[in-house]
Amino acid sequence: MSDLSVPEINNLARQLVKDLVPYASARSSMSGGAVWLNANENALAPAYQLDGTFNRYPSCQPKAVINAYAAYAGVAPEQVLVSRGADEGIELLIRSFCEPKLDSITLCPPTYGMYAISAESNQTAVNKVLLLNSEQLDLAGIFATEPKLVFICSPNNPTGDLIPRQQIIAVLEHFKDKALVVVDEAYIEFAPEASVVPLLSTYPHLVVLRTLSKAFGLAGLRCGFTLAAPAVISALKKMIAPYPIAEPVAQIAAQALSAKGIIQMQQSVATINRLRNDFIATAQQLPGVQRVWPSNANYVLLQVADAADCVAELINADILIRNQSSQLGLSQVVRVSIGSPDEMQRLTTAMQQYFSEPKPDPEIPEKREHA
C-alpha cells in the first residue's frame, strides 16, 4: 500500500489537469429514467453478430472498415482514418496541428463542447465566435481570428441547424494556406444532401468528421471517421494509438457499412425524421414553448420558461431530456433526442401535461426547487 495520501497524489497532477473542467456527457451527468432522450442516441438500433476470435491484436486501421467507409462516403481509402469515435478525431487534429501554448482553434457556440475541452487539454487557446441568432456563422468574427483549426458543426449540436453551404465555402476560401477547416458531420445522415464531402477534392485543407454513433445506432461501439486529404490522414496516423479499434468494433462496423447495414440505417433515419417532424409540430403548439429550432438531426431544441424545472418534471415521469442552458448564446433551452414511437408518445403526453399545468409566479421567492 502506498504511503501517498489522496491530497498528495492530487498535487502530483499537472496544473492543467487540476484546472480543467471535464466534459459532462449526457450519460455521466444524468442516470436513471426509463426513457432516455438526452444523449442523441438512435433507439432503433439493429443487432449484430461477432465471430468470437479475439486472441490477436487488431489492425490499427482495419482494411475492411476503411474500404467500406470510403465506398459509403465516396472518397478514396487513403482519405479515411477510423478512430474511437469522432471525439478521438477531434483530439488527434488538435494534437497533430496545434503547438501547445502557441496556437489556437476557432469554434462557434452554441456547439459541441468537446472541441474546447480537447483544445484546453492540449494547452491550445480557444477563440469563441458566437453564431448569429444561433443559426449562421459570424464570418467577420471568424475571419478576425488566426487559428490553426476552425471547427464547424453541421447539423449543429445542440441547435440542429445546417450551417449554410456558402458560408462554409467562404470560410474555406479565407483560410486557404492558413488553417484546417473541420466540418463535424456527426448527424449528416439525417440531411445527407448537405454534406460537404464533395468539397474535399477542391479544398485540401478541409476535414470532415463522421461517426457510427448517431444514424447507425452504434453509440456504444465508439467508432468514428476522419475524412481528409492523404497528407492530413498521414499526420493523424503518427499520433493515433497503436490499436485504436478493438476487433469486435471492427467486425460490427464492417457489418453496419455493408449494403444491408446501410439500408437499415436509412430506414431508421426515415422513421426518426418523421417522428422528429411530428414532435416539432406538437411542440410548436405547446403554450409554454417559446421557440422551437428547426432541426436536421435526431434531436430538437426548445426554449422554455424554466429549463431546469422542465427537465426535473420529466424526470418525475421517468423521462430524461437535457438542459442546454449553459451553452453560450442560449438561455432556458432543453434538447430532446428523438426516440422510438412509444418513447415519443410518452414524452408528448408528459410534456402536454407539464405545459398545461399552471406554473408558480416567477416573482415569488418560495418557488419550489428540484433536487
Coordinates of C-alpha atoms in Angstrom, one line a residue:
M1 CA 0.0 0.0 0.0
S2 CA 1.4 3.4 -1.0
D3 CA 2.2 6.0 1.7
L4 CA 0.9 8.8 -0.5
S5 CA -2.4 10.3 0.7
V6 CA -5.1 11.3 -1.8
P7 CA -4.3 15.1 -1.5
E8 CA -0.6 14.3 -2.1
I9 CA -1.5 12.3 -5.2
N10 CA -3.7 15.1 -6.5
N11 CA -0.8 17.5 -6.0
L12 CA 1.2 15.5 -8.4
A13 CA -1.2 16.1 -11.3
R14 CA -0.4 18.8 -13.9
Q15 CA -1.8 22.2 -13.1
L16 CA -3.7 21.9 -16.4
V17 CA -5.5 18.8 -15.1
K18 CA -6.3 20.5 -11.8
D19 CA -7.8 23.4 -13.6
L20 CA -9.6 21.6 -16.4
V21 CA -13.4 21.3 -16.2
P22 CA -14.1 18.0 -17.9
Y23 CA -16.8 17.4 -20.5
A24 CA -20.1 16.4 -18.9
S25 CA -21.6 13.8 -21.2
A26 CA -25.4 13.1 -21.1
R27 CA -24.7 9.6 -19.6
S28 CA -22.3 10.8 -16.9
S29 CA -24.5 13.8 -15.8
M30 CA -27.8 12.0 -15.6
S31 CA -28.8 8.5 -14.6
G32 CA -32.0 6.5 -14.1
G33 CA -35.1 7.0 -16.1
A34 CA -36.9 4.6 -18.4
V35 CA -36.9 6.8 -21.5
W36 CA -33.5 8.1 -22.5
L37 CA -33.9 11.1 -24.7
N38 CA -30.9 13.1 -23.5
A39 CA -27.9 11.8 -25.5
N40 CA -28.9 11.9 -29.2
E41 CA -28.8 8.1 -29.4
N42 CA -30.7 6.0 -32.0
A43 CA -33.3 4.0 -30.3
L44 CA -33.9 1.9 -33.4
A45 CA -30.6 0.1 -33.4
P46 CA -30.2 -3.2 -35.2
A47 CA -28.4 -6.3 -33.8
Y48 CA -25.0 -7.6 -35.0
Q49 CA -23.0 -10.8 -34.5
L50 CA -19.4 -11.4 -33.6
D51 CA -17.2 -14.3 -34.7
G52 CA -15.6 -14.7 -31.3
T53 CA -12.0 -14.7 -32.4
F54 CA -10.1 -12.1 -30.3
N55 CA -6.7 -13.6 -29.4
R56 CA -4.8 -11.5 -32.0
Y57 CA -4.1 -7.8 -31.9
P58 CA -6.4 -5.9 -34.2
S59 CA -5.2 -3.8 -37.2
C60 CA -4.6 -0.2 -36.5
Q61 CA -6.7 0.8 -39.5
P62 CA -8.8 -2.3 -40.5
K63 CA -9.0 -2.5 -44.3
A64 CA -12.5 -3.9 -44.3
V65 CA -13.7 -0.9 -42.3
I66 CA -11.6 1.7 -44.1
N67 CA -12.7 0.4 -47.6
A68 CA -16.3 0.1 -46.6
Y69 CA -16.5 3.6 -45.2
A70 CA -14.6 5.1 -48.2
A71 CA -17.1 3.5 -50.5
Y72 CA -20.0 4.7 -48.4
A73 CA -18.7 8.3 -48.2
G74 CA -17.5 8.5 -51.8
V75 CA -13.8 9.1 -51.1
A76 CA -10.5 7.1 -51.6
P77 CA -9.4 4.8 -48.8
E78 CA -6.3 6.9 -48.2
Q79 CA -8.6 9.8 -47.3
V80 CA -10.1 7.9 -44.3
L81 CA -9.0 7.4 -40.7
V82 CA -11.0 5.3 -38.3
S83 CA -10.8 6.2 -34.6
R84 CA -12.5 5.8 -31.2
G85 CA -15.5 7.9 -32.1
A86 CA -15.3 11.3 -33.8
D87 CA -14.1 12.6 -30.4
E88 CA -10.7 11.0 -30.9
G89 CA -10.6 12.6 -34.4
I90 CA -11.1 16.0 -32.7
E91 CA -8.3 15.3 -30.3
L92 CA -5.9 13.9 -32.9
L93 CA -6.4 17.0 -35.1
I94 CA -5.5 19.4 -32.2
R95 CA -2.6 17.3 -31.1
S96 CA -1.3 16.9 -34.6
F97 CA -1.6 20.5 -35.8
C98 CA -1.6 22.8 -32.8
E99 CA 1.5 23.7 -30.9
P100 CA 0.7 23.9 -27.2
K101 CA 0.7 27.4 -25.8
L102 CA 1.2 28.9 -29.2
D103 CA -1.7 28.0 -31.5
S104 CA -5.5 28.4 -31.2
I105 CA -8.7 26.9 -32.6
T106 CA -11.9 28.8 -33.5
L107 CA -15.3 27.4 -32.8
C108 CA -18.8 28.8 -33.0
P109 CA -21.0 28.4 -29.9
P110 CA -23.5 27.2 -29.1
T111 CA -21.9 24.0 -30.3
Y112 CA -20.4 20.7 -29.3
G113 CA -18.4 21.0 -26.1
M114 CA -15.5 18.6 -26.9
Y115 CA -13.8 21.0 -29.3
A116 CA -13.0 23.3 -26.4
I117 CA -12.2 20.6 -23.9
S118 CA -9.7 18.9 -26.3
A119 CA -8.1 22.2 -27.0
E120 CA -7.7 23.1 -23.4
S121 CA -6.3 19.7 -22.5
N122 CA -3.6 20.3 -25.2
Q123 CA -2.9 23.9 -23.9
T124 CA -4.4 25.4 -27.1
A125 CA -6.3 28.6 -26.9
V126 CA -9.9 28.8 -27.9
N127 CA -11.5 31.6 -30.0
K128 CA -15.3 31.6 -29.5
V129 CA -17.3 33.4 -32.2
L130 CA -21.0 33.0 -31.4
L131 CA -23.4 32.0 -34.1
L132 CA -25.7 34.8 -35.3
N133 CA -29.2 34.0 -34.0
S134 CA -27.9 30.6 -33.1
E135 CA -28.1 29.7 -36.8
Q136 CA -25.5 31.2 -39.0
L137 CA -21.8 31.8 -38.9
D138 CA -20.5 35.3 -37.9
L139 CA -18.0 35.4 -40.8
A140 CA -16.4 38.7 -39.9
G141 CA -15.8 37.4 -36.3
I142 CA -14.3 34.2 -37.6
F143 CA -12.1 36.0 -40.1
A144 CA -10.8 38.2 -37.3
T145 CA -9.2 35.1 -35.6
E146 CA -5.9 33.4 -36.6
P147 CA -6.4 29.7 -35.7
K148 CA -4.8 26.5 -36.8
L149 CA -8.2 24.8 -36.9
V150 CA -11.7 26.1 -37.4
F151 CA -14.5 23.8 -36.1
I152 CA -17.9 24.0 -37.7
C153 CA -20.7 21.6 -36.7
S154 CA -23.3 21.0 -39.3
P155 CA -26.0 19.9 -38.5
N156 CA -25.1 21.8 -35.3
N157 CA -25.4 20.3 -31.9
P158 CA -27.5 21.4 -30.0
T159 CA -29.5 23.6 -32.3
G160 CA -30.0 21.1 -35.2
D161 CA -29.4 23.8 -37.8
L162 CA -27.5 23.3 -41.0
I163 CA -24.7 25.9 -41.5
P164 CA -25.3 27.4 -44.9
R165 CA -23.0 25.8 -47.5
Q166 CA -21.9 29.1 -49.0
Q167 CA -20.8 30.2 -45.5
I168 CA -18.6 27.1 -45.2
I169 CA -17.1 27.8 -48.6
A170 CA -16.4 31.3 -47.6
V171 CA -14.5 30.1 -44.5
L172 CA -12.6 27.6 -46.7
E173 CA -11.6 30.4 -49.1
H174 CA -10.5 32.7 -46.3
F175 CA -8.3 30.1 -44.6
K176 CA -6.5 28.7 -47.7
D177 CA -2.9 28.0 -46.7
K178 CA -3.7 29.3 -43.2
A179 CA -5.7 26.7 -41.3
L180 CA -7.6 23.5 -41.5
V181 CA -11.4 23.8 -41.6
V182 CA -13.0 20.9 -39.8
V183 CA -16.7 20.3 -40.5
D184 CA -18.3 17.9 -38.0
E185 CA -20.9 15.9 -39.8
A186 CA -21.9 13.6 -36.9
Y187 CA -25.6 14.0 -37.8
I188 CA -25.3 14.3 -41.6
E189 CA -27.2 11.1 -42.4
F190 CA -30.4 13.0 -41.3
A191 CA -29.7 15.6 -44.0
P192 CA -27.3 13.8 -46.5
E193 CA -27.8 16.4 -49.2
A194 CA -26.0 19.0 -47.1
S195 CA -22.7 17.1 -46.8
V196 CA -19.5 19.0 -47.7
V197 CA -17.6 15.8 -48.6
P198 CA -17.7 16.7 -52.3
L199 CA -15.7 19.8 -51.5
L200 CA -12.7 17.7 -50.3
S201 CA -11.4 17.5 -53.9
T202 CA -11.4 21.3 -54.2
Y203 CA -10.1 22.2 -50.7
P204 CA -7.2 20.1 -49.4
H205 CA -7.4 21.9 -46.0
L206 CA -11.0 20.7 -45.5
V207 CA -11.5 17.9 -42.9
V208 CA -14.8 16.1 -42.3
L209 CA -15.7 14.2 -39.1
R210 CA -18.2 11.4 -39.2
T211 CA -19.5 8.7 -36.7
L212 CA -21.4 5.5 -36.4
S213 CA -22.9 6.7 -33.1
K214 CA -26.0 8.5 -34.4
A215 CA -27.8 7.4 -37.5
F216 CA -26.2 3.9 -37.5
G217 CA -27.3 3.4 -33.9
L218 CA -23.9 2.3 -32.6
A219 CA -23.1 4.9 -29.9
G220 CA -21.8 2.1 -27.6
L221 CA -19.3 1.0 -30.3
R222 CA -17.3 4.2 -30.2
C223 CA -16.3 4.2 -33.9
G224 CA -15.8 7.5 -35.8
F225 CA -14.1 8.6 -39.0
T226 CA -12.0 11.5 -40.2
L227 CA -12.1 12.3 -44.0
A228 CA -9.4 14.5 -45.3
A229 CA -6.5 14.8 -47.8
P230 CA -4.0 11.9 -47.6
A231 CA -1.4 14.3 -46.1
V232 CA -3.7 15.1 -43.2
I233 CA -4.5 11.5 -42.6
S234 CA -0.8 10.6 -42.6
A235 CA -0.2 13.2 -39.9
L236 CA -3.0 11.8 -37.8
K237 CA -1.7 8.3 -38.1
K238 CA 1.5 9.4 -36.5
M239 CA -0.4 10.4 -33.4
I240 CA -3.1 7.7 -33.1
A241 CA -2.7 4.8 -30.6
P242 CA -1.3 1.6 -32.0
Y243 CA -4.6 -0.3 -31.7
P244 CA -7.4 2.3 -31.6
I245 CA -10.1 0.0 -32.9
A246 CA -10.9 -3.2 -31.0
E247 CA -11.6 -6.3 -33.1
P248 CA -15.3 -6.5 -32.0
V249 CA -15.7 -2.9 -33.0
A250 CA -14.1 -3.5 -36.4
Q251 CA -16.3 -6.6 -37.1
I252 CA -19.6 -4.7 -36.2
A253 CA -18.5 -1.6 -38.1
A254 CA -17.9 -3.6 -41.2
Q255 CA -21.4 -5.2 -40.9
A256 CA -23.0 -1.8 -40.3
L257 CA -21.3 -0.5 -43.5
S258 CA -22.5 -3.4 -45.6
A259 CA -25.2 -2.8 -48.2
K260 CA -27.7 -4.4 -45.8
G261 CA -26.5 -2.3 -42.9
I262 CA -26.7 1.0 -44.9
I263 CA -30.3 0.2 -45.9
Q264 CA -31.2 -0.5 -42.2
M265 CA -29.7 2.8 -41.3
Q266 CA -31.6 4.7 -44.0
Q267 CA -34.8 3.1 -42.9
S268 CA -34.3 4.2 -39.3
V269 CA -33.3 7.7 -40.4
A270 CA -36.6 8.0 -42.3
T271 CA -38.5 6.9 -39.2
I272 CA -36.6 9.3 -36.9
N273 CA -37.1 12.2 -39.3
R274 CA -40.8 11.6 -39.4
L275 CA -41.0 11.3 -35.6
R276 CA -38.9 14.5 -35.3
N277 CA -41.2 16.5 -37.6
D278 CA -44.3 15.2 -35.8
F279 CA -42.7 16.3 -32.5
I280 CA -41.8 19.7 -33.8
A281 CA -45.4 20.2 -34.9
T282 CA -46.6 19.2 -31.5
A283 CA -44.1 21.3 -29.6
Q284 CA -45.0 24.4 -31.6
Q285 CA -48.5 24.2 -30.2
L286 CA -47.5 23.8 -26.5
P287 CA -48.3 27.1 -24.7
G288 CA -45.1 27.1 -22.6
V289 CA -42.7 26.5 -25.5
Q290 CA -41.3 29.9 -26.6
R291 CA -39.1 28.8 -29.5
V292 CA -38.6 25.5 -31.5
W293 CA -35.5 25.4 -33.5
P294 CA -35.8 23.8 -37.0
S295 CA -33.8 20.5 -36.9
N296 CA -31.9 18.5 -39.4
A297 CA -30.8 15.9 -36.9
N298 CA -32.2 13.4 -34.4
Y299 CA -33.0 16.0 -31.7
V300 CA -34.9 19.2 -31.2
L301 CA -34.0 22.3 -29.2
L302 CA -36.8 24.0 -27.3
Q303 CA -36.8 27.3 -25.4
V304 CA -39.0 27.2 -22.3
A305 CA -39.7 29.4 -19.3
D306 CA -37.7 27.3 -16.9
A307 CA -35.4 24.6 -18.4
A308 CA -34.4 23.1 -15.0
D309 CA -38.0 22.8 -13.9
C310 CA -39.0 21.2 -17.3
V311 CA -36.2 18.6 -17.0
A312 CA -37.0 17.9 -13.4
E313 CA -40.7 17.3 -14.1
L314 CA -39.9 14.9 -16.9
I315 CA -37.5 13.0 -14.6
N316 CA -40.5 12.5 -12.4
A317 CA -42.2 10.9 -15.4
D318 CA -39.1 8.7 -15.8
I319 CA -38.0 10.6 -19.0
L320 CA -34.6 12.1 -19.4
I321 CA -34.0 15.1 -21.7
R322 CA -31.1 17.5 -21.5
N323 CA -30.8 21.1 -20.2
Q324 CA -28.6 23.0 -22.6
S325 CA -28.9 26.4 -20.9
S326 CA -25.2 26.5 -20.0
Q327 CA -24.3 26.9 -23.7
L328 CA -23.0 30.3 -24.8
G329 CA -25.7 32.1 -26.7
L330 CA -28.6 30.1 -25.3
S331 CA -30.9 30.6 -22.4
Q332 CA -33.6 28.3 -20.9
V333 CA -33.4 25.7 -23.5
V334 CA -33.8 21.9 -23.4
R335 CA -32.7 19.4 -26.0
V336 CA -34.9 16.4 -26.8
S337 CA -33.5 13.4 -28.6
I338 CA -35.9 11.6 -30.9
G339 CA -36.6 8.1 -29.5
S340 CA -38.9 5.2 -30.6
P341 CA -42.5 5.8 -31.5
D342 CA -43.6 4.6 -28.0
E343 CA -41.0 6.8 -26.3
M344 CA -42.1 9.9 -28.2
Q345 CA -45.7 9.2 -27.3
R346 CA -44.8 9.0 -23.6
L347 CA -42.8 12.3 -24.0
T348 CA -45.6 14.1 -25.8
T349 CA -48.1 13.1 -23.1
A350 CA -45.8 14.2 -20.3
M351 CA -44.9 17.5 -21.9
Q352 CA -48.6 18.3 -22.7
Q353 CA -49.4 17.6 -19.1
Y354 CA -46.4 19.7 -17.8
F355 CA -47.2 22.7 -20.0
S356 CA -50.9 22.6 -19.3
E357 CA -50.4 22.9 -15.5
P358 CA -50.4 26.4 -14.0
K359 CA -46.9 27.5 -13.0
P360 CA -45.9 29.4 -9.9
D361 CA -45.4 33.1 -10.2
P362 CA -41.6 33.5 -11.0
E363 CA -41.5 36.6 -8.8
I364 CA -42.4 34.5 -5.7
P365 CA -39.2 33.6 -3.9
E366 CA -40.6 30.4 -2.5
K367 CA -40.7 28.8 -5.9
R368 CA -40.1 25.1 -5.5
E369 CA -36.8 23.5 -6.5
H370 CA -36.0 20.1 -7.7
A371 CA -33.0 18.1 -6.3

